Structures are given as C-alpha cells and as structure tokens.
Amino acid sequence: MLQQILTDLYIEPELLAELNEQQKQILFFKMREEQLRRWRERETQLGKEEAARGKVTQVSGKTLSWMKGLDDDVWVWVMGEHPEDKPYDQICDEIMAERAALQAQREAEKLRAKKEAELEKRFSGLHLDPDQVVLSEQEIQQKEQRRAEEELKKLELEERRKAEEELRRLEQERKQQIYISLKEVQGSKHTREEEDKEWQKTLQKSKAADFRRRSLAKQTIEDHRRRSVKALERGRVAAVTKAFGSTNPAAPPKPKPRTTTNNSSAISRKGGMQRSLSTSSRDHIIRWFREEQLPLRAGFQHDQSRIAPWFHGIISREQAEALLAEGEPGFFLVRVSERIFGYVLSYRCSEGTKHLLIDASENCYMLLGDQIRFSSLCELVEYHEVEPLSSSGEEYLRSACGQSAAAADYTDLFT
C-alpha cells in the first residue's frame, strides 16, 4: 500500500482519514523523498541523452535543499499562524489597490501620449506669414510652453482623480465587509474578550501540535532503528526483517489448514479479488476478508484454535472508541477497516484513543510507515506488548478489549 502511494504520489481521502498525526508526518517525508529521487533520475537521464547526441553540456548548477530553523529541523511556515502575518482580506485589498494604481498610471500615460501627438500635429501644420506675425518667436514658445504645462496639469489631475475614485471604491467595499463582520460578531453570543481568549488557546494548541509533529518526525528514524535492534535480540521478527532488507521480500510462512480435510494441499490466496486502495462497499470488504485473509487465519491466535479476544469485525471509529472508553491506558482492539482493505489498531493512551492503520497488502502485516513486517496479526500484537507503539516509549498494548454484546461483531466475516 505504501509503495502504491509513493508510485502515484496520491493518497485517497478515505485512507488519509485513518492515519494519525505521526503516520501522516512519516508519509509526508517519504513522498517528498520520492519526489527528490525522481527529479535526480530525470536530471541524470537528460545528461545521458545529451551526451549520446554528442552535445557537450555544462554541469547543471541546480541544487535543492531544505531551509532549517533554529532547532536544525526543516523549517515550515503556515500562512496565517504567525502574529505578523496579514489577514487574507487585507492582502487582497492591497493587491487590488496596487493594480488599480498601475491601471490608472497606464491610462494616464496613454492619454498624455495622445495629447502630445495632437500638439505635434497641430504645430507641424502651422505656417506663419512673416508680415502678419505680431508676437516674437520667444513669446510664441512661451505661450505654447504654458499651454503644454496646462495640459500636463490636467492629465495629472485626471490621473489623481481616477486613482482617488478607485481607492474610495476599495475603501467602501472594505467598510462594507467590516460592517458585515461586525454585525456577525455582534449577533454571536460570545463577547470580544472570550473570543480573544479562545483564539489564544487555539494558537497555543497549534504551536504545541507543530512542536510535537517536528519532534515526532525527528525521532522516527532513531525509533525505527532502536525497535528493529530490540526485535532482533528477542528473535521474534529476525527472519522477516532479513527478508525486508532484500530486494524481493520473502513470503510469510503458510498457516496451518483450517480443517483436517485440507491437510493434503496448501491453502493459496485467490486471485479473483481485484485490489484497490479504498472502497466504500461493506460487501467488497467482507469478500476480501473471506477470500484473502481467512485462508491466512487472520485474527486467530497462534495455535489457530479460536479467534483472538482482541479481534473485531467491521466497526467504525466511533464504535471502537465507545468500546475502549472505560479502559485504562493499554486497552486495545484490532478491527477490520470499514473504508479500505486492511485493519486498524485502536488503543487507549493517556491522551485518549488513538488509531493506527495496519497495511495488509503485501502478504504481511505492518503499521503504515513502519519498517517491521509480521507474518500475522498475532505476531504484531505480541511484539507491541513489549515494544512501545510511539517514540515517547510509554504506549504499550496491555489488555485486549473483547466483545461487549452477546453476538460478536465479526459474525458476518465468517458466515
């Protein structure tokens, strides 16, 4: 699934809604890295083509680098969050005023050129009889100069008048917008002081969230390395990690057959189900589970004797949060996603309920954005019972959330 997203450089909105902030941050950096890799390949290919045609090309001086902040992390600016950022309406008004002034100036220049052309034409066709000339040549020049100055003054006044009219129109529109905004504010139940306090709280939350995202992104690589080393020490995913390091990952071990009648032949995944990143049909998800996941005994315990207590069917995010609402940190369940072909790990933590998407599209199971692959859902759950889920190192899977009703919510998956 992650490879498909990097190939298309596009993620479905339904899939994006299933990701938490940490997975979104990881996905953002991976997509940026893929864009840089394609750019470098294209530049190299262009250089080879030029060399093949016998053209000597200079070394390209193009470079690409990330701006970094004081914390030596990638600097990101979100317009509107900085205290000195201008509001969108003010920026639009300034642009419109500047365009109006430039338009008035261009029109004035055209009018001035037209008047000058008329004056030149008038003077060029003027023939004076020396016997009828009363004024001296110097007086004629002074008179024409005064006339030209008067024409220029008229042009300047016309330009100023147009610019002032345009500014008055923009100011009137702005006053109307401000008046409408004030009416809306006056009609609300909250006072100005309460709105300022609410804005300050929102700003503080935004800054805290931005700092948390930067910290999570900065610790992701170190966290993956640490978790991979610990997994190798425990011997849980050594074979899977070794296969992941090669170009062609090895397929997970085939599960035990469901009944004794199938012992003579290995269970294979059916090829009739067309893969898709997302779907809105519950019937399609049920069909995918029956044809591809049920033969792999997804959701069963290690001995495959019965369904794991933490496994749930196609339930929504709200239903999962309701089941986990009364639990302590570490209370968890694994549910079949109602939007995509995959699973979602939902668990309680000190901050509330979190949801992590589990990718099941490459004959294995892994948290989206993670580097550790598991051959079954049960291995993934057991691994995170002893290894943390987040970079903070304080979130573990402690106790499973079972079924709350008499009828299990996964009945339609197996019948």
XYZ file of C-alpha atoms in Angstrom:
415
model
C 0.000 0.000 0.000
C 2.806 2.422 0.876
C 4.607 1.598 -2.378
C 1.417 2.249 -4.347
C 1.026 5.671 -2.661
C 4.653 6.581 -3.470
C 4.181 5.411 -7.072
C 1.054 7.528 -7.629
C 2.117 10.342 -5.262
C -1.524 10.446 -4.241
C -3.473 9.180 -1.228
C -7.185 8.626 -1.097
C -9.107 10.868 1.373
C -10.639 7.770 2.996
C -7.176 6.337 3.625
C -5.859 9.656 4.926
C -8.696 9.805 7.455
C -7.489 6.522 9.000
C -3.967 7.858 9.732
C -2.905 9.568 12.934
C -0.612 12.621 13.062
C 2.593 10.582 13.349
C 1.754 8.394 10.343
C 0.765 11.478 8.309
C 4.127 13.094 9.139
C 6.056 9.975 8.080
C 4.045 9.701 4.865
C 4.729 13.386 4.055
C 8.524 12.971 4.324
C 8.501 9.747 2.282
C 6.532 11.411 -0.543
C 8.986 14.347 -0.549
C 11.929 11.934 -0.725
C 10.274 10.148 -3.676
C 9.842 13.477 -5.499
C 13.538 14.297 -4.999
C 14.568 10.841 -6.212
C 12.538 11.207 -9.420
C 13.962 14.674 -10.038
C 17.532 13.407 -9.717
C 16.826 10.472 -12.056
C 15.325 12.811 -14.653
C 18.342 15.141 -14.490
C 20.725 12.193 -14.903
C 18.739 10.819 -17.861
C 18.737 14.194 -19.616
C 22.506 14.421 -19.224
C 22.978 10.951 -20.737
C 20.741 11.801 -23.708
C 22.683 14.993 -24.409
C 25.971 13.103 -24.227
C 24.645 10.407 -26.611
C 23.816 13.082 -29.200
C 27.352 14.434 -28.993
C 26.447 17.657 -27.286
C 28.769 18.951 -24.605
C 26.640 20.255 -21.779
C 27.790 22.242 -18.849
C 27.381 20.857 -15.386
C 23.963 21.815 -14.090
C 24.080 24.241 -11.240
C 20.656 23.224 -9.953
C 20.538 22.288 -6.320
C 17.759 21.522 -3.884
C 17.974 21.904 -0.140
C 15.632 22.304 2.805
C 15.562 25.502 4.848
C 16.189 24.741 8.510
C 15.116 26.547 11.646
C 16.903 27.245 14.932
C 16.240 23.657 16.048
C 18.121 22.356 12.958
C 14.876 20.852 11.695
C 13.056 21.505 8.404
C 11.527 24.989 8.588
C 7.813 25.092 7.799
C 5.711 28.256 7.555
C 1.927 28.036 7.624
C 0.404 31.282 6.356
C -1.812 32.915 8.934
C -0.323 31.343 12.073
C 2.434 33.926 12.642
C 1.363 37.044 14.628
C 2.839 39.350 11.965
C 1.017 37.644 9.053
C -1.549 39.870 7.353
C -5.140 38.666 7.057
C -6.258 37.341 3.686
C -8.700 40.232 3.171
C -6.009 42.834 3.797
C -3.618 41.150 1.356
C -6.361 41.091 -1.303
C -7.196 44.769 -0.712
C -3.545 45.814 -1.050
C -3.158 43.827 -4.284
C -6.342 45.352 -5.736
C -5.252 48.890 -4.788
C -1.837 48.350 -6.368
C -3.392 47.018 -9.561
C -5.814 49.968 -9.713
C -2.978 52.464 -9.315
C -0.972 50.788 -12.070
C -4.002 50.734 -14.369
C -4.652 54.458 -13.760
C -0.991 55.230 -14.450
C -1.043 53.302 -17.748
C -4.214 55.068 -18.856
C -2.737 58.466 -17.974
C 0.417 57.700 -19.978
C -1.683 56.716 -22.982
C -3.725 59.935 -22.690
C -0.575 62.034 -22.346
C 0.977 60.428 -25.436
C -2.232 61.071 -27.361
C -2.280 64.765 -26.365
C 1.382 65.217 -27.245
C 0.759 63.653 -30.661
C -2.126 66.060 -31.254
C 0.021 69.039 -30.250
C 2.835 67.986 -32.556
C 0.379 67.526 -35.399
C -1.154 70.937 -34.755
C 2.212 72.697 -34.630
C 3.630 70.891 -37.669
C 0.813 72.147 -39.915
C 1.077 75.746 -38.759
C 2.558 78.192 -41.380
C 3.023 81.837 -40.394
C 3.293 84.812 -42.696
C 6.231 86.997 -41.595
C 4.233 90.112 -42.435
C 1.382 89.054 -40.140
C 3.474 87.941 -37.202
C 2.889 90.270 -34.260
C 4.416 88.256 -31.434
C 8.054 87.413 -31.364
C 9.259 83.858 -31.670
C 10.225 83.777 -27.995
C 6.737 84.831 -26.912
C 5.172 82.116 -29.087
C 7.378 79.498 -27.468
C 6.488 80.720 -24.000
C 2.787 80.674 -24.853
C 2.985 77.119 -26.214
C 5.028 76.036 -23.212
C 2.367 77.378 -20.843
C -0.288 75.600 -22.852
C 1.662 72.321 -22.647
C 2.080 72.769 -18.896
C -1.638 73.304 -18.515
C -2.317 70.131 -20.489
C 0.085 68.164 -18.278
C -1.589 69.532 -15.152
C -4.959 68.460 -16.482
C -3.579 64.966 -17.157
C -2.116 64.743 -13.644
C -5.400 65.890 -12.136
C -7.265 63.295 -14.187
C -4.865 60.570 -13.062
C -5.201 61.610 -9.437
C -8.973 61.726 -9.698
C -9.164 58.201 -11.138
C -6.794 56.826 -8.511
C -8.774 58.502 -5.709
C -12.041 57.131 -7.081
C -10.597 53.625 -7.232
C -9.254 53.924 -3.681
C -12.603 55.234 -2.445
C -14.359 52.299 -4.104
C -11.977 49.798 -2.493
C -12.340 51.530 0.856
C -16.121 51.422 0.548
C -16.039 47.707 -0.212
C -13.737 47.123 2.725
C -16.027 49.117 5.033
C -18.966 47.025 3.888
C -17.051 43.813 4.625
C -16.035 45.143 8.035
C -19.624 46.185 8.727
C -20.902 42.721 7.829
C -18.213 41.120 10.003
C -19.119 43.400 12.912
C -22.783 42.526 12.539
C -21.914 38.839 12.660
C -19.745 39.387 15.727
C -22.459 41.416 17.463
C -25.000 38.707 16.726
C -22.880 35.982 18.348
C -23.277 35.013 21.978
C -19.619 35.372 22.932
C -18.050 38.676 23.873
C -14.836 40.050 22.385
C -12.792 39.087 25.422
C -13.996 35.496 25.276
C -13.133 35.315 21.583
C -9.621 36.634 22.278
C -9.129 34.025 24.997
C -10.375 31.287 22.697
C -8.040 32.478 19.948
C -5.092 32.454 22.352
C -5.929 28.902 23.409
C -6.179 27.821 19.772
C -2.846 29.473 18.981
C -1.165 27.718 21.914
C -2.602 24.367 20.854
C -1.431 24.960 17.277
C 2.099 25.786 18.421
C 2.168 22.737 20.717
C 0.918 20.475 17.906
C 3.511 21.898 15.500
C 6.302 21.291 18.007
C 5.044 17.757 18.648
C 4.952 16.970 14.904
C 8.513 18.187 14.443
C 9.687 16.146 17.408
C 7.930 13.021 16.168
C 9.385 13.363 12.680
C 12.871 13.932 14.102
C 12.721 10.850 16.315
C 11.160 8.496 13.768
C 14.397 7.189 12.241
C 16.056 6.638 15.616
C 12.937 4.965 16.937
C 12.770 2.558 13.958
C 16.433 1.637 14.388
C 16.031 1.034 18.114
C 12.920 -1.046 17.720
C 14.442 -3.153 14.935
C 17.527 -3.952 17.045
C 15.408 -4.961 20.036
C 13.251 -7.147 17.830
C 16.342 -8.961 16.557
C 17.533 -9.527 20.145
C 14.270 -11.174 21.092
C 14.286 -13.303 17.943
C 10.654 -12.547 17.097
C 10.976 -10.995 13.643
C 14.541 -11.818 12.671
C 13.573 -13.761 9.555
C 11.021 -11.157 8.455
C 13.460 -8.273 8.975
C 16.125 -10.139 6.997
C 13.696 -10.650 4.137
C 12.704 -6.981 4.250
C 16.335 -5.961 3.725
C 16.461 -7.754 0.368
C 15.033 -6.540 -2.898
C 12.366 -9.290 -3.021
C 10.827 -9.856 0.432
C 10.135 -13.479 1.267
C 6.526 -14.546 1.717
C 5.369 -15.312 5.279
C 5.057 -18.977 6.342
C 1.859 -20.628 5.265
C -0.642 -21.099 8.119
C -1.998 -24.412 9.235
C -5.072 -25.670 7.328
C -8.461 -24.861 8.798
C -9.796 -28.458 8.773
C -8.245 -31.893 8.545
C -9.680 -32.367 5.065
C -7.308 -29.738 3.660
C -4.098 -31.231 5.056
C -3.079 -32.640 1.728
C -2.872 -29.315 -0.097
C -1.580 -25.884 0.839
C -4.026 -23.023 1.096
C -3.372 -20.303 -1.501
C -4.750 -16.793 -1.844
C -7.410 -16.428 -4.502
C -6.645 -14.155 -7.426
C -10.205 -13.214 -8.263
C -10.357 -10.233 -5.893
C -9.236 -7.005 -7.575
C -7.041 -4.935 -5.291
C -7.952 -1.340 -4.506
C -6.639 1.242 -2.103
C -10.061 2.132 -0.793
C -13.669 1.126 -1.141
C -16.956 2.269 0.302
C -18.738 -1.080 -0.019
C -19.044 -3.282 3.031
C -19.716 -6.282 0.773
C -16.380 -5.786 -1.001
C -14.508 -5.740 2.335
C -16.284 -8.910 3.504
C -15.437 -10.632 0.219
C -11.775 -9.535 0.525
C -11.544 -10.920 4.059
C -13.117 -14.260 3.145
C -11.042 -14.827 0.008
C -7.641 -13.478 1.118
C -7.460 -13.144 4.902
C -9.499 -16.104 6.133
C -7.215 -18.665 4.435
C -4.310 -16.974 6.263
C -6.229 -17.326 9.566
C -6.135 -13.574 10.169
C -7.435 -12.643 13.609
C -6.766 -16.092 15.097
C -4.421 -16.973 17.944
C -1.077 -18.654 17.337
C -2.456 -22.181 17.682
C -5.310 -21.213 15.293
C -7.781 -22.929 17.588
C -10.019 -19.899 18.100
C -10.361 -16.209 17.275
C -8.199 -13.851 19.337
C -10.055 -11.893 22.029
C -8.794 -8.565 20.671
C -10.139 -9.179 17.126
C -13.268 -7.294 15.988
C -15.210 -7.099 12.750
C -16.095 -4.134 10.551
C -16.850 -1.474 13.142
C -16.490 2.286 12.869
C -14.020 4.558 14.644
C -16.805 5.810 16.928
C -17.817 2.255 17.906
C -14.205 1.381 18.708
C -13.801 4.485 20.866
C -17.028 3.607 22.729
C -15.712 0.097 23.471
C -12.387 1.484 24.733
C -13.845 4.444 26.631
C -13.872 2.788 30.062
C -10.485 1.111 29.772
C -7.086 2.036 31.175
C -4.088 3.041 29.029
C -3.039 -0.008 27.030
C -6.606 -1.258 26.451
C -6.741 -2.187 22.739
C -8.515 -3.970 19.883
C -7.833 -4.734 16.197
C -10.742 -4.080 13.828
C -11.348 -4.544 10.112
C -11.373 -1.118 8.456
C -14.722 -0.021 7.076
C -13.047 2.052 4.331
C -10.046 0.128 2.990
C -8.727 -3.407 2.596
C -6.811 -3.530 5.864
C -7.018 -3.303 9.643
C -6.900 -0.592 12.306
C -5.240 -0.892 15.705
C -7.246 1.177 18.219
C -5.912 1.621 21.742
C -6.225 3.807 24.809
C -3.427 6.111 25.963
C -3.037 8.992 28.400
C -4.217 11.439 25.702
C -7.348 9.469 24.747
C -7.914 6.944 21.969
C -5.513 6.521 19.044
C -5.934 4.645 15.748
C -3.057 3.184 13.696
C -3.602 1.758 10.202
C -2.259 -1.768 9.588
C -1.197 -2.451 5.995
C -2.068 -5.959 4.782
C -1.424 -5.557 1.061
C 1.961 -7.344 0.661
C 1.400 -10.803 2.185
C 2.380 -9.413 5.574
C 1.173 -7.040 8.289
C 2.832 -3.803 9.384
C 1.882 -0.412 10.741
C 1.759 2.081 7.892
C 5.080 3.960 7.778
C 6.871 1.350 9.933
C 9.729 -0.871 8.738
C 8.991 -4.057 10.696
C 6.828 -6.661 8.967
C 4.975 -9.532 10.625
C 3.579 -12.745 9.176
C 0.374 -12.500 11.238
C -1.692 -10.055 13.235
C -0.991 -12.065 16.373
C 2.783 -11.513 15.993
C 2.247 -7.772 15.564
C 0.150 -7.596 18.750
C 2.603 -9.676 20.804
C 5.521 -7.572 19.608
C 3.944 -4.326 20.795
C 3.076 -5.859 24.142
C 6.782 -5.468 24.983
C 7.826 -2.754 22.499
C 6.329 0.782 22.512
C 3.999 2.000 19.779
C 5.222 5.602 19.822
C 8.522 7.426 20.015
C 7.760 8.517 23.574
C 8.285 4.905 24.685
C 5.263 4.900 27.029
C 2.495 3.319 24.915
C 2.116 -0.481 25.005
C -0.646 -2.990 24.325
C -1.638 -4.184 27.814
C -5.076 -5.825 27.764
C -7.424 -6.899 24.974
C -10.899 -5.446 24.526
C -13.333 -8.296 23.892
C -16.893 -8.406 22.618
C -19.459 -6.403 24.594
C -22.637 -7.891 23.118
C -23.978 -11.443 23.009
C -23.487 -11.607 19.229
C -19.902 -10.984 18.063
C -19.405 -8.103 15.632
C -17.272 -10.303 13.325
C -20.009 -12.876 12.633
C -20.657 -11.653 9.083
C -16.969 -12.181 8.208
C -17.045 -15.927 8.902
C -20.594 -16.878 7.851
